[in-house]
């Protein structure tokens, strides 16, 4: 007895091969349209039934209408905008990394599928990496606000009102023993450290410095966060060190003739060197060298205005590290006074 065929199924035979299809029909602009969607080869299999009912119920990806207002559309528009192009290169990269992370699993999903509750759960999921978790919330907020204001999308901002973890701690200035250990560090690590300590810039900006940014006793430095470039005095120690380096390209830390080494590459070498110093070196990062520059300037009795002119750090940051320097200086003076060495 012939098994009754399900509605909308059709078979096409070519040679000795029969293929099964779901025949989808609709009317468009007064004309009848049709589309054939391939089904599994065995019409008696459970796999065939699942595919058939998925198409007929409209759940199959093959018949679902393409999502509107997707993350891909939004990300493309934002990264092509004047607003994004005005950002500093380092900021653009930071934003792009998080945007690509979002697109990995959500590119073709509608932006509206991300609820406030879901975003809160994701934020909590990555609590062990608070900077990454906060950046996710911030980028979602930036993108959705851009969609509402620049693309006229009627959507909510699921990040609105969510509390961020915020900055977890201030970077620790390097101790003297670790600075001295740089004498035996790999050339890339030492050069990066000398640039950060001598220029007071953020690590990424210091690593990307070109040779033409140094001109005698002056150097041109960049504050990536504020998208600002300015000229300051170049310390003699840094000038002497740079004179000893081989020329490998246009940059101090050259990847090739025209490009600097990538921050990630330098940071990886730094971490390997730091690990070789033992557990006591673990709390210190390349950012800590910039903070050490503030401490040293404060110990040399530079004013806050002078320190800000060199490092371009905020008054609050300068005040924080000046307090650290003052505490050390005062404790040294106290124990060096008359009678303090007697027992």
mmCIF file of C-alpha atoms in Angstrom:
data_model
loop_
_atom_site.group_PDB
_atom_site.id
_atom_site.type_symbol
_atom_site.label_atom_id
_atom_site.label_comp_id
_atom_site.label_asym_id
_atom_site.label_seq_id
_atom_site.Cartn_x
_atom_site.Cartn_y
_atom_site.Cartn_z
ATOM 1 C CA UNK A 1 0.000 0.000 0.000
ATOM 2 C CA UNK A 2 1.400 3.361 -0.995
ATOM 3 C CA UNK A 3 2.100 5.673 1.934
ATOM 4 C CA UNK A 4 0.198 8.946 1.696
ATOM 5 C CA UNK A 5 2.468 11.855 0.923
ATOM 6 C CA UNK A 6 2.390 14.900 3.196
ATOM 7 C CA UNK A 7 0.974 18.138 1.744
ATOM 8 C CA UNK A 8 3.355 20.480 -0.106
ATOM 9 C CA UNK A 9 5.904 17.721 -0.762
ATOM 10 C CA UNK A 10 7.119 17.130 -4.276
ATOM 11 C CA UNK A 11 9.684 14.759 -5.745
ATOM 12 C CA UNK A 12 12.094 15.450 -8.582
ATOM 13 C CA UNK A 13 13.821 12.556 -10.303
ATOM 14 C CA UNK A 14 16.950 12.828 -12.364
ATOM 15 C CA UNK A 15 18.343 9.564 -13.661
ATOM 16 C CA UNK A 16 18.107 7.070 -10.814
ATOM 17 C CA UNK A 17 18.218 9.750 -8.126
ATOM 18 C CA UNK A 18 15.061 11.140 -6.485
ATOM 19 C CA UNK A 19 15.197 14.295 -4.412
ATOM 20 C CA UNK A 20 12.427 15.527 -2.103
ATOM 21 C CA UNK A 21 11.374 19.130 -1.672
ATOM 22 C CA UNK A 22 8.925 21.236 0.310
ATOM 23 C CA UNK A 23 7.028 23.349 -2.225
ATOM 24 C CA UNK A 24 6.429 26.791 -0.796
ATOM 25 C CA UNK A 25 3.999 29.081 -2.658
ATOM 26 C CA UNK A 26 2.870 32.669 -2.188
ATOM 27 C CA UNK A 27 1.432 35.602 -4.111
ATOM 28 C CA UNK A 28 3.566 38.688 -4.701
ATOM 29 C CA UNK A 29 2.386 41.757 -6.645
ATOM 30 C CA UNK A 30 -0.526 39.736 -8.010
ATOM 31 C CA UNK A 31 1.746 36.980 -9.285
ATOM 32 C CA UNK A 32 2.037 33.463 -7.934
ATOM 33 C CA UNK A 33 5.529 32.615 -6.713
ATOM 34 C CA UNK A 34 7.021 29.327 -5.602
ATOM 35 C CA UNK A 35 10.185 28.053 -3.990
ATOM 36 C CA UNK A 36 11.484 24.514 -3.497
ATOM 37 C CA UNK A 37 13.287 23.770 -0.223
ATOM 38 C CA UNK A 38 15.376 20.577 -0.160
ATOM 39 C CA UNK A 39 14.426 17.862 2.349
ATOM 40 C CA UNK A 40 16.422 14.833 3.593
ATOM 41 C CA UNK A 41 16.678 11.897 1.164
ATOM 42 C CA UNK A 42 14.611 9.336 3.125
ATOM 43 C CA UNK A 43 10.926 10.388 3.299
ATOM 44 C CA UNK A 44 10.251 7.705 5.935
ATOM 45 C CA UNK A 45 12.908 8.941 8.371
ATOM 46 C CA UNK A 46 12.428 10.936 11.562
ATOM 47 C CA UNK A 47 14.916 13.472 10.199
ATOM 48 C CA UNK A 48 12.646 14.039 7.194
ATOM 49 C CA UNK A 49 9.624 14.589 9.463
ATOM 50 C CA UNK A 50 11.497 17.094 11.636
ATOM 51 C CA UNK A 51 12.666 19.085 8.616
ATOM 52 C CA UNK A 52 9.168 19.032 7.075
ATOM 53 C CA UNK A 53 7.360 20.265 10.196
ATOM 54 C CA UNK A 54 10.052 22.848 10.908
ATOM 55 C CA UNK A 55 9.461 24.377 7.462
ATOM 56 C CA UNK A 56 5.683 24.099 7.607
ATOM 57 C CA UNK A 57 5.494 25.691 11.073
ATOM 58 C CA UNK A 58 7.748 28.553 9.995
ATOM 59 C CA UNK A 59 10.467 27.679 12.527
ATOM 60 C CA UNK A 60 13.092 26.673 9.981
ATOM 61 C CA UNK A 61 15.858 29.206 9.361
ATOM 62 C CA UNK A 62 15.219 28.667 5.643
ATOM 63 C CA UNK A 63 11.777 30.271 5.799
ATOM 64 C CA UNK A 64 12.216 32.791 8.574
ATOM 65 C CA UNK A 65 12.195 36.387 7.447
ATOM 66 C CA UNK A 66 15.638 37.988 7.774
ATOM 67 C CA UNK A 67 16.042 39.830 11.057
ATOM 68 C CA UNK A 68 15.742 43.589 10.845
ATOM 69 C CA UNK A 69 17.926 46.086 12.675
ATOM 70 C CA UNK A 70 20.699 43.574 13.309
ATOM 71 C CA UNK A 71 23.914 43.980 15.256
ATOM 72 C CA UNK A 72 25.855 43.607 12.003
ATOM 73 C CA UNK A 73 23.974 46.516 10.401
ATOM 74 C CA UNK A 74 24.459 48.650 13.486
ATOM 75 C CA UNK A 75 28.171 47.836 13.887
ATOM 76 C CA UNK A 76 28.849 48.562 10.216
ATOM 77 C CA UNK A 77 27.068 51.912 10.388
ATOM 78 C CA UNK A 78 28.789 52.925 13.627
ATOM 79 C CA UNK A 79 32.296 52.023 12.469
ATOM 80 C CA UNK A 80 31.728 53.979 9.280
ATOM 81 C CA UNK A 81 30.520 57.067 11.126
ATOM 82 C CA UNK A 82 32.363 60.331 11.649
ATOM 83 C CA UNK A 83 31.960 59.850 15.396
ATOM 84 C CA UNK A 84 33.961 56.606 15.350
ATOM 85 C CA UNK A 85 36.602 57.952 12.962
ATOM 86 C CA UNK A 86 37.322 60.854 15.325
ATOM 87 C CA UNK A 87 38.330 58.466 18.113
ATOM 88 C CA UNK A 88 42.008 57.895 18.878
ATOM 89 C CA UNK A 89 43.462 54.762 17.189
ATOM 90 C CA UNK A 90 43.860 52.939 20.506
ATOM 91 C CA UNK A 91 40.243 53.692 21.434
ATOM 92 C CA UNK A 92 39.042 52.521 18.017
ATOM 93 C CA UNK A 93 40.863 49.220 18.515
ATOM 94 C CA UNK A 94 39.448 48.781 22.010
ATOM 95 C CA UNK A 95 35.901 49.424 20.762
ATOM 96 C CA UNK A 96 36.388 47.184 17.716
ATOM 97 C CA UNK A 97 37.593 44.258 19.844
ATOM 98 C CA UNK A 98 34.396 44.353 21.909
ATOM 99 C CA UNK A 99 32.180 44.902 18.859
ATOM 100 C CA UNK A 100 33.714 41.842 17.167
ATOM 101 C CA UNK A 101 33.091 39.864 20.358
ATOM 102 C CA UNK A 102 29.412 40.840 20.198
ATOM 103 C CA UNK A 103 29.187 39.973 16.492
ATOM 104 C CA UNK A 104 30.659 36.479 16.954
ATOM 105 C CA UNK A 105 27.317 35.064 18.065
ATOM 106 C CA UNK A 106 24.869 37.898 17.425
ATOM 107 C CA UNK A 107 25.728 39.419 14.039
ATOM 108 C CA UNK A 108 22.464 38.516 12.310
ATOM 109 C CA UNK A 109 20.232 38.815 15.367
ATOM 110 C CA UNK A 110 18.003 41.799 15.904
ATOM 111 C CA UNK A 111 19.360 44.300 18.412
ATOM 112 C CA UNK A 112 15.997 44.103 20.186
ATOM 113 C CA UNK A 113 16.685 40.486 21.221
ATOM 114 C CA UNK A 114 19.149 41.718 23.865
ATOM 115 C CA UNK A 115 17.083 42.519 26.932
ATOM 116 C CA UNK A 116 18.221 44.446 29.983
ATOM 117 C CA UNK A 117 18.027 41.244 32.045
ATOM 118 C CA UNK A 118 20.165 39.320 29.539
ATOM 119 C CA UNK A 119 22.790 42.064 29.478
ATOM 120 C CA UNK A 120 22.846 42.146 33.286
ATOM 121 C CA UNK A 121 23.419 38.379 33.331
ATOM 122 C CA UNK A 122 26.285 38.701 30.827
ATOM 123 C CA UNK A 123 27.822 41.490 32.896
ATOM 124 C CA UNK A 124 27.742 39.265 35.973
ATOM 125 C CA UNK A 125 29.044 36.268 34.004
ATOM 126 C CA UNK A 126 32.278 38.118 33.248
ATOM 127 C CA UNK A 127 32.684 39.605 36.725
ATOM 128 C CA UNK A 128 36.088 37.914 37.055
ATOM 129 C CA UNK A 129 37.301 40.231 34.277
ATOM 130 C CA UNK A 130 35.576 43.482 35.323
ATOM 131 C CA UNK A 131 37.158 45.634 32.639
ATOM 132 C CA UNK A 132 35.899 43.299 29.912
ATOM 133 C CA UNK A 133 32.459 43.092 31.530
ATOM 134 C CA UNK A 134 32.174 46.870 31.828
ATOM 135 C CA UNK A 135 33.355 47.406 28.254
ATOM 136 C CA UNK A 136 30.582 45.114 26.993
ATOM 137 C CA UNK A 137 27.937 47.223 28.741
ATOM 138 C CA UNK A 138 29.526 50.468 27.555
ATOM 139 C CA UNK A 139 29.732 49.373 23.912
ATOM 140 C CA UNK A 140 26.116 48.162 23.939
ATOM 141 C CA UNK A 141 25.141 51.579 25.284
ATOM 142 C CA UNK A 142 27.219 53.417 22.658
ATOM 143 C CA UNK A 143 25.804 51.325 19.812
ATOM 144 C CA UNK A 144 22.158 51.506 20.850
ATOM 145 C CA UNK A 145 22.338 55.250 21.476
ATOM 146 C CA UNK A 146 23.926 55.657 18.037
ATOM 147 C CA UNK A 147 21.103 53.579 16.510
ATOM 148 C CA UNK A 148 18.449 55.718 18.171
ATOM 149 C CA UNK A 149 19.976 59.120 17.452
ATOM 150 C CA UNK A 150 21.689 58.598 14.102
ATOM 151 C CA UNK A 151 19.717 55.765 12.472
ATOM 152 C CA UNK A 152 16.254 56.574 13.875
ATOM 153 C CA UNK A 153 15.760 53.042 15.207
ATOM 154 C CA UNK A 154 12.982 52.775 17.757
ATOM 155 C CA UNK A 155 14.785 50.600 20.295
ATOM 156 C CA UNK A 156 15.635 50.661 23.984
ATOM 157 C CA UNK A 157 19.108 50.960 25.481
ATOM 158 C CA UNK A 158 19.409 47.811 27.649
ATOM 159 C CA UNK A 159 22.582 49.168 29.265
ATOM 160 C CA UNK A 160 20.877 52.254 30.663
ATOM 161 C CA UNK A 161 21.151 52.377 34.440
ATOM 162 C CA UNK A 162 23.302 49.248 34.825
ATOM 163 C CA UNK A 163 26.017 49.705 37.455
ATOM 164 C CA UNK A 164 29.589 49.129 36.282
ATOM 165 C CA UNK A 165 32.299 47.458 38.320
ATOM 166 C CA UNK A 166 34.540 50.452 37.699
ATOM 167 C CA UNK A 167 38.253 50.761 38.185
ATOM 168 C CA UNK A 168 39.344 48.036 40.575
ATOM 169 C CA UNK A 169 42.627 49.462 41.815
ATOM 170 C CA UNK A 170 45.328 51.966 41.076
ATOM 171 C CA UNK A 171 48.396 50.623 39.311
ATOM 172 C CA UNK A 172 51.323 49.955 41.624
ATOM 173 C CA UNK A 173 54.504 51.935 40.832
ATOM 174 C CA UNK A 174 57.448 49.621 40.275
ATOM 175 C CA UNK A 175 59.868 49.066 43.171
ATOM 176 C CA UNK A 176 63.552 49.950 42.691
ATOM 177 C CA UNK A 177 64.678 46.309 42.501
ATOM 178 C CA UNK A 178 62.398 45.657 39.527
ATOM 179 C CA UNK A 179 63.598 48.757 37.682
ATOM 180 C CA UNK A 180 67.206 47.625 38.213
ATOM 181 C CA UNK A 181 66.288 44.179 36.840
ATOM 182 C CA UNK A 182 65.542 45.860 33.499
ATOM 183 C CA UNK A 183 69.294 45.954 32.836
ATOM 184 C CA UNK A 184 69.127 42.207 32.150
ATOM 185 C CA UNK A 185 65.691 42.192 30.498
ATOM 186 C CA UNK A 186 65.140 41.340 26.814
ATOM 187 C CA UNK A 187 65.806 44.339 24.556
ATOM 188 C CA UNK A 188 62.127 44.792 23.625
ATOM 189 C CA UNK A 189 61.031 44.785 27.275
ATOM 190 C CA UNK A 190 63.721 47.187 28.403
ATOM 191 C CA UNK A 191 63.148 49.554 25.485
ATOM 192 C CA UNK A 192 59.400 49.672 26.138
ATOM 193 C CA UNK A 193 60.038 50.296 29.841
ATOM 194 C CA UNK A 194 62.535 53.097 29.161
ATOM 195 C CA UNK A 195 60.069 54.783 26.801
ATOM 196 C CA UNK A 196 57.169 54.577 29.270
ATOM 197 C CA UNK A 197 59.245 55.763 32.221
ATOM 198 C CA UNK A 198 61.018 58.485 30.258
ATOM 199 C CA UNK A 199 58.012 59.895 28.395
ATOM 200 C CA UNK A 200 55.234 59.393 30.955
ATOM 201 C CA UNK A 201 52.905 58.135 28.215
ATOM 202 C CA UNK A 202 50.507 55.234 28.260
ATOM 203 C CA UNK A 203 52.253 51.976 27.292
ATOM 204 C CA UNK A 204 50.524 51.714 23.899
ATOM 205 C CA UNK A 205 51.533 55.250 22.911
ATOM 206 C CA UNK A 206 55.112 54.772 24.119
ATOM 207 C CA UNK A 207 55.493 51.494 22.219
ATOM 208 C CA UNK A 208 54.289 53.156 19.001
ATOM 209 C CA UNK A 209 56.774 56.054 19.156
ATOM 210 C CA UNK A 210 58.645 56.975 15.989
ATOM 211 C CA UNK A 211 62.244 58.086 15.852
ATOM 212 C CA UNK A 212 61.244 61.428 14.354
ATOM 213 C CA UNK A 213 59.345 62.222 17.571
ATOM 214 C CA UNK A 214 62.723 62.833 19.224
ATOM 215 C CA UNK A 215 64.552 66.028 18.337
ATOM 216 C CA UNK A 216 67.532 66.857 20.526
ATOM 217 C CA UNK A 217 66.357 67.669 24.038
ATOM 218 C CA UNK A 218 62.688 67.706 22.984
ATOM 219 C CA UNK A 219 60.206 64.968 22.180
ATOM 220 C CA UNK A 220 56.645 64.905 20.874
ATOM 221 C CA UNK A 221 54.321 62.695 22.910
ATOM 222 C CA UNK A 222 50.699 61.645 22.540
ATOM 223 C CA UNK A 223 47.837 61.375 24.992
ATOM 224 C CA UNK A 224 45.639 58.807 23.244
ATOM 225 C CA UNK A 225 42.772 59.200 25.691
ATOM 226 C CA UNK A 226 42.537 62.917 25.081
ATOM 227 C CA UNK A 227 43.577 62.629 21.435
ATOM 228 C CA UNK A 228 46.250 65.253 22.066
ATOM 229 C CA UNK A 229 49.865 65.652 20.911
ATOM 230 C CA UNK A 230 52.339 67.998 22.602
ATOM 231 C CA UNK A 231 56.084 68.641 22.959
ATOM 232 C CA UNK A 232 57.985 68.148 26.222
ATOM 233 C CA UNK A 233 61.571 67.883 27.450
ATOM 234 C CA UNK A 234 63.305 64.545 26.845
ATOM 235 C CA UNK A 235 65.276 63.284 29.885
ATOM 236 C CA UNK A 236 69.010 62.828 29.356
ATOM 237 C CA UNK A 237 68.801 59.200 30.533
ATOM 238 C CA UNK A 238 66.275 58.362 27.819
ATOM 239 C CA UNK A 239 68.262 60.192 25.133
ATOM 240 C CA UNK A 240 71.400 58.258 26.024
ATOM 241 C CA UNK A 241 69.560 54.949 26.006
ATOM 242 C CA UNK A 242 67.956 55.580 22.606
ATOM 243 C CA UNK A 243 71.386 56.398 21.159
ATOM 244 C CA UNK A 244 72.501 52.833 21.965
ATOM 245 C CA UNK A 245 69.657 51.140 20.086
ATOM 246 C CA UNK A 246 70.008 49.722 16.572
ATOM 247 C CA UNK A 247 67.807 51.313 13.899
ATOM 248 C CA UNK A 248 65.281 48.766 12.626
ATOM 249 C CA UNK A 249 62.775 51.092 11.026
ATOM 250 C CA UNK A 250 60.871 54.336 11.472
ATOM 251 C CA UNK A 251 59.824 53.343 15.013
ATOM 252 C CA UNK A 252 61.888 52.747 18.139
ATOM 253 C CA UNK A 253 60.247 49.353 18.617
ATOM 254 C CA UNK A 254 60.022 48.418 14.959
ATOM 255 C CA UNK A 255 57.944 45.558 13.629
ATOM 256 C CA UNK A 256 59.220 46.318 10.138
ATOM 257 C CA UNK A 257 60.491 49.374 8.266
ATOM 258 C CA UNK A 258 57.220 51.301 8.553
ATOM 259 C CA UNK A 259 55.206 49.773 11.432
ATOM 260 C CA UNK A 260 55.729 49.623 15.204
ATOM 261 C CA UNK A 261 55.508 46.421 17.199
ATOM 262 C CA UNK A 262 52.003 45.583 18.357
ATOM 263 C CA UNK A 263 51.151 46.316 21.974
ATOM 264 C CA UNK A 264 50.021 42.717 22.521
ATOM 265 C CA UNK A 265 53.349 41.375 21.291
ATOM 266 C CA UNK A 266 55.363 43.613 23.617
ATOM 267 C CA UNK A 267 53.050 42.943 26.563
ATOM 268 C CA UNK A 268 53.424 39.197 26.044
ATOM 269 C CA UNK A 269 57.212 39.479 26.237
ATOM 270 C CA UNK A 270 56.881 41.671 29.324
ATOM 271 C CA UNK A 271 54.708 39.069 31.074
ATOM 272 C CA UNK A 272 57.220 36.317 30.305
ATOM 273 C CA UNK A 273 60.035 38.443 31.750
ATOM 274 C CA UNK A 274 57.962 39.379 34.804
ATOM 275 C CA UNK A 275 57.236 35.705 35.446
ATOM 276 C CA UNK A 276 60.969 34.988 35.423
ATOM 277 C CA UNK A 277 61.386 37.434 38.328
ATOM 278 C CA UNK A 278 59.176 35.375 40.623
ATOM 279 C CA UNK A 279 55.980 35.890 42.594
ATOM 280 C CA UNK A 280 57.050 39.270 44.014
ATOM 281 C CA UNK A 281 56.896 40.835 40.526
ATOM 282 C CA UNK A 282 53.355 39.660 39.815
ATOM 283 C CA UNK A 283 51.478 42.808 41.029
ATOM 284 C CA UNK A 284 53.320 45.110 38.612
ATOM 285 C CA UNK A 285 52.273 45.959 35.060
ATOM 286 C CA UNK A 286 53.686 48.184 32.335
ATOM 287 C CA UNK A 287 51.154 50.832 33.408
ATOM 288 C CA UNK A 288 52.917 50.919 36.779
ATOM 289 C CA UNK A 289 55.985 52.443 35.112
ATOM 290 C CA UNK A 290 53.954 55.494 34.154
ATOM 291 C CA UNK A 291 52.878 55.842 37.765
ATOM 292 C CA UNK A 292 56.489 55.457 38.885
ATOM 293 C CA UNK A 293 57.312 58.425 36.656
ATOM 294 C CA UNK A 294 54.836 60.511 38.680
ATOM 295 C CA UNK A 295 56.315 59.307 41.981
ATOM 296 C CA UNK A 296 59.869 60.115 40.869
ATOM 297 C CA UNK A 297 58.874 63.570 39.668
ATOM 298 C CA UNK A 298 57.111 64.218 42.976
ATOM 299 C CA UNK A 299 60.166 63.032 44.925
ATOM 300 C CA UNK A 300 62.245 65.433 42.821
ATOM 301 C CA UNK A 301 59.944 68.194 44.176
ATOM 302 C CA UNK A 302 58.261 68.959 40.850
ATOM 303 C CA UNK A 303 54.981 70.828 41.188
ATOM 304 C CA UNK A 304 51.659 69.234 40.241
ATOM 305 C CA UNK A 305 51.554 71.508 37.204
ATOM 306 C CA UNK A 306 54.987 70.301 36.087
ATOM 307 C CA UNK A 307 54.026 66.647 36.552
ATOM 308 C CA UNK A 308 50.823 67.144 34.585
ATOM 309 C CA UNK A 309 52.754 68.899 31.818
ATOM 310 C CA UNK A 310 55.018 65.855 31.475
ATOM 311 C CA UNK A 311 52.573 62.974 31.992
ATOM 312 C CA UNK A 312 49.241 64.634 31.103
ATOM 313 C CA UNK A 313 47.675 62.762 34.023
ATOM 314 C CA UNK A 314 44.614 64.144 35.794
ATOM 315 C CA UNK A 315 45.036 66.288 38.934
ATOM 316 C CA UNK A 316 43.407 63.491 40.949
ATOM 317 C CA UNK A 317 45.893 60.890 39.707
ATOM 318 C CA UNK A 318 48.874 63.169 40.317
ATOM 319 C CA UNK A 319 47.614 63.913 43.837
ATOM 320 C CA UNK A 320 47.200 60.186 44.582
ATOM 321 C CA UNK A 321 50.749 59.272 43.584
ATOM 322 C CA UNK A 322 52.235 62.434 45.114
ATOM 323 C CA UNK A 323 50.776 61.300 48.421
ATOM 324 C CA UNK A 324 52.567 57.960 47.992
ATOM 325 C CA UNK A 325 55.843 59.773 47.260
ATOM 326 C CA UNK A 326 55.406 62.175 50.188
ATOM 327 C CA UNK A 327 54.774 59.301 52.598
ATOM 328 C CA UNK A 328 58.046 57.636 51.582
ATOM 329 C CA UNK A 329 59.987 60.883 51.760
ATOM 330 C CA UNK A 330 58.574 61.843 55.156
ATOM 331 C CA UNK A 331 59.219 58.398 56.642
ATOM 332 C CA UNK A 332 62.835 58.528 55.401
ATOM 333 C CA UNK A 333 63.300 61.991 56.892
ATOM 334 C CA UNK A 334 61.747 60.923 60.181
ATOM 335 C CA UNK A 335 64.081 57.965 60.610
ATOM 336 C CA UNK A 336 67.095 60.025 59.550
ATOM 337 C CA UNK A 337 66.548 62.673 62.226
ATOM 338 C CA UNK A 338 68.554 63.133 65.425
ATOM 339 C CA UNK A 339 68.094 60.337 67.935
ATOM 340 C CA UNK A 340 66.054 58.062 65.688
ATOM 341 C CA UNK A 341 68.952 55.671 65.127
ATOM 342 C CA UNK A 342 69.675 55.228 68.846
ATOM 343 C CA UNK A 343 68.571 52.083 70.649
#
